[in-house]
Amino acid sequence: MNDSPHMSRRKFMESTACAAAASVGGPTMVRATETQKLAAMGGMKAVTEPLPQWIRWGEPESDRLDALMEQSSLFYWNGPQTTAFIERFKRHCATTHVQTCSSGTAALHIAVAAAGIGPGDEVITSPISDIGTVIGVLFQQAVPVFADVESDTYNLDPRDVARKITLRTKAIIPVHLAGNPCDMNQFRDLAKQHDLILIEDCAQAWGARYRGQQVGTIGQAACFSMMNSKHITTGDGGVVASNDETLGPLLQRFGDKGTDRVTREPLQWLAANYRMSEAQAAIGAAQLERLEGIASRRNRLGRILTQRLNELPGVTVHREDAANRATYWFYMFRIRPKRFRVERSELVKAMRAEGVNASAGYIRRPLYGERMFQDHSFFANTWPVRDSGQTDMDYRKVKCPEAEAVLRTGIRLRVTENMTDRYVEQMALGVTKVVRHYAS
Ligand SMILES: Cc1ncc(COP(=O)(O)O)c(C=O)c1O
């Protein structure tokens, strides 16, 4: 089957339809299988296809590590591995200033600090994200402000962001959740209108495109994670990049203890050591060569799931705008609980019995629901900006109803690039069997 990322949408639909027919015996066969007994009740499992081994690294990485062993230094500055990594990264994500760093959290902290965000400044972001999105904001003594999300992409909702903008707002951090691009035109307009900095959290969005444009090239700064579970990885690691001529040149300093390694100017701002070593950059440079294959494959698998789950009763699929390319770090659909005879946990259990790697929701609670927010206990049980009157933010009063509903009603499916079309078709069949069985 043609896996080309350039396949037209019509061709893609035709080819996945063929794949479905070939893999499960055509539409009649699908219906017959759907009515079979659930695996949880002694029926046959929907997923019988073995999952091919997930090969994430090999010769390209070991070649670079061999070269690394010939080097006399493993330090990043002017290192050949870091240089190769940056050059490849720029080919992938067209940016002029790139700093490798130790994590996605570090990338975000560097971006926020380089943007000049400080005590009492407000930064609007999504409550459905990894805590790493706001750690840097908090360390800058700035105030994360949570806006609600869209019901079907689970991304930050520009309309609610607009409502949350105040005179203290300095930046917006849209998070391209699960590799599904945010509505960046809206955010770009809002940022322009209110003179705000746009920092893209691309930690889960390697290879994703917004209307043909690589995510990370739209805002003033882009932050990527290379933590172990991400599309490409260095075990742990991150990249922060920018095309902005004010913020961009500061990324290196904020990733490297405030030191400008070219000018050696006196230290002007406090900054942490977030450096990435040459060993990680060597792996990263090789991983970047794998990226396009991984991204296009995950996009295809996500679209197959959408196509198959779209018409199911009581289900809302993970919406991907047809003009974009989502790279599905995970796939999450939502259920309308009233349409089912059992709880979400029972549905998940039954799907797992079918051999589908399904889980309930994503993070356990919206970020503002975490104890450190509820108690405002960030720094040794204090929060200096609040205690000194620079903000009156009270996270106990924050409510993002859609985000809370998404986390209550989402069912997340694991998607990895080693899954064959056939495997994903069978996953969809497993979900279908369970949904049809329990839908009332
Ligand atoms: C959306 C998002 N932002 C930030 C981060 C932080 O990245 P890291 O774990 O590399 O620090 C993650 C990690 O999972 C993430 O998913």
Tab-separated table of N, CA and C and ligand atoms in Angstrom, residues 102-106 108 129-130 132-133 175 177 201 203-204 225-227 229-230 236-237 329 362, ligand 1:
chain	number	residue	atom	x	y	z
A	102	SER	N	17.776	20.297	27.548
A	102	SER	CA	17.664	19.028	28.255
A	102	SER	C	16.255	18.425	28.274
A	103	SER	N	15.243	19.204	27.955
A	103	SER	CA	13.861	18.681	27.982
A	103	SER	C	12.907	19.668	27.311
A	104	GLY	N	11.681	19.215	27.122
A	104	GLY	CA	10.653	20.116	26.626
A	104	GLY	C	10.338	21.177	27.668
A	105	THR	N	10.352	20.775	28.924
A	105	THR	CA	10.125	21.720	30.023
A	105	THR	C	11.175	22.825	29.975
A	106	ALA	N	12.431	22.417	29.751
A	106	ALA	CA	13.525	23.397	29.651
A	106	ALA	C	13.295	24.316	28.454
A	108	LEU	N	10.565	25.231	27.106
A	108	LEU	CA	9.508	26.194	27.418
A	108	LEU	C	9.986	27.260	28.402
A	129	SER	N	-2.631	19.621	29.413
A	129	SER	CA	-1.257	19.532	28.918
A	129	SER	C	-0.412	18.848	29.972
A	130	ASP	N	0.853	18.667	29.621
A	130	ASP	CA	1.817	18.198	30.614
A	130	ASP	C	2.166	19.398	31.504
A	132	GLY	N	4.857	20.369	32.311
A	132	GLY	CA	6.032	21.050	31.742
A	132	GLY	C	5.681	22.325	30.988
A	133	THR	N	4.445	22.455	30.546
A	133	THR	CA	4.034	23.671	29.831
A	133	THR	C	4.123	24.897	30.734
A	175	VAL	N	-0.940	24.768	22.960
A	175	VAL	CA	-0.325	23.436	23.020
A	175	VAL	C	-0.939	22.600	21.890
A	177	LEU	N	-1.964	19.699	21.138
A	177	LEU	CA	-2.155	18.463	21.895
A	177	LEU	C	-2.234	17.245	20.981
A	201	ASP	N	3.802	25.297	22.039
A	201	ASP	CA	4.238	24.076	22.708
A	201	ASP	C	4.038	22.928	21.721
A	203	ALA	N	5.654	20.029	21.933
A	203	ALA	CA	6.241	18.831	22.550
A	203	ALA	C	5.652	17.546	21.977
A	204	GLN	N	4.344	17.575	21.693
A	204	GLN	CA	3.671	16.360	21.188
A	204	GLN	C	3.427	16.442	19.688
A	225	SER	N	9.827	18.574	22.689
A	225	SER	CA	10.372	17.626	23.672
A	225	SER	C	10.922	16.410	22.944
A	226	MET	N	12.010	15.884	23.464
A	226	MET	CA	12.553	14.625	22.925
A	226	MET	C	12.605	13.580	24.025
A	227	MET	N	11.653	13.690	24.930
A	227	MET	CA	11.517	12.709	26.000
A	227	MET	C	11.164	11.343	25.385
A	229	SER	N	8.957	9.070	25.199
A	229	SER	CA	7.714	8.633	24.551
A	229	SER	C	7.362	9.468	23.316
A	230	LYS	N	8.144	10.483	23.015
A	230	LYS	CA	7.778	11.374	21.913
A	230	LYS	C	8.089	10.740	20.548
A	236	ASP	N	15.827	11.789	26.918
A	236	ASP	CA	15.297	13.056	27.411
A	236	ASP	C	15.949	14.125	26.560
A	237	GLY	N	15.294	15.229	26.396
A	237	GLY	CA	15.899	16.293	25.594
A	237	GLY	C	14.847	17.243	25.095
A	329	TRP	N	0.170	11.834	18.414
A	329	TRP	CA	0.968	11.266	19.515
A	329	TRP	C	0.076	10.285	20.281
A	362	TYR	N	-6.871	11.418	29.646
A	362	TYR	CA	-5.439	11.692	29.426
A	362	TYR	C	-4.832	12.003	30.787
B	1	LIG	C1	2.550	19.230	25.749
B	1	LIG	C2	3.807	19.023	26.521
B	1	LIG	N1	4.498	20.091	26.915
B	1	LIG	C3	5.651	19.972	27.609
B	1	LIG	C4	6.148	18.737	27.929
B	1	LIG	C5	7.408	18.641	28.719
B	1	LIG	O1	8.394	17.930	28.031
B	1	LIG	P1	9.521	17.118	28.841
B	1	LIG	O2	8.881	15.936	29.468
B	1	LIG	O3	10.518	16.775	27.793
B	1	LIG	O4	10.059	18.057	29.833
B	1	LIG	C6	5.474	17.588	27.539
B	1	LIG	C7	5.956	16.238	27.885
B	1	LIG	O5	5.242	15.267	27.870
B	1	LIG	C8	4.257	17.732	26.812
B	1	LIG	O6	3.553	16.656	26.418
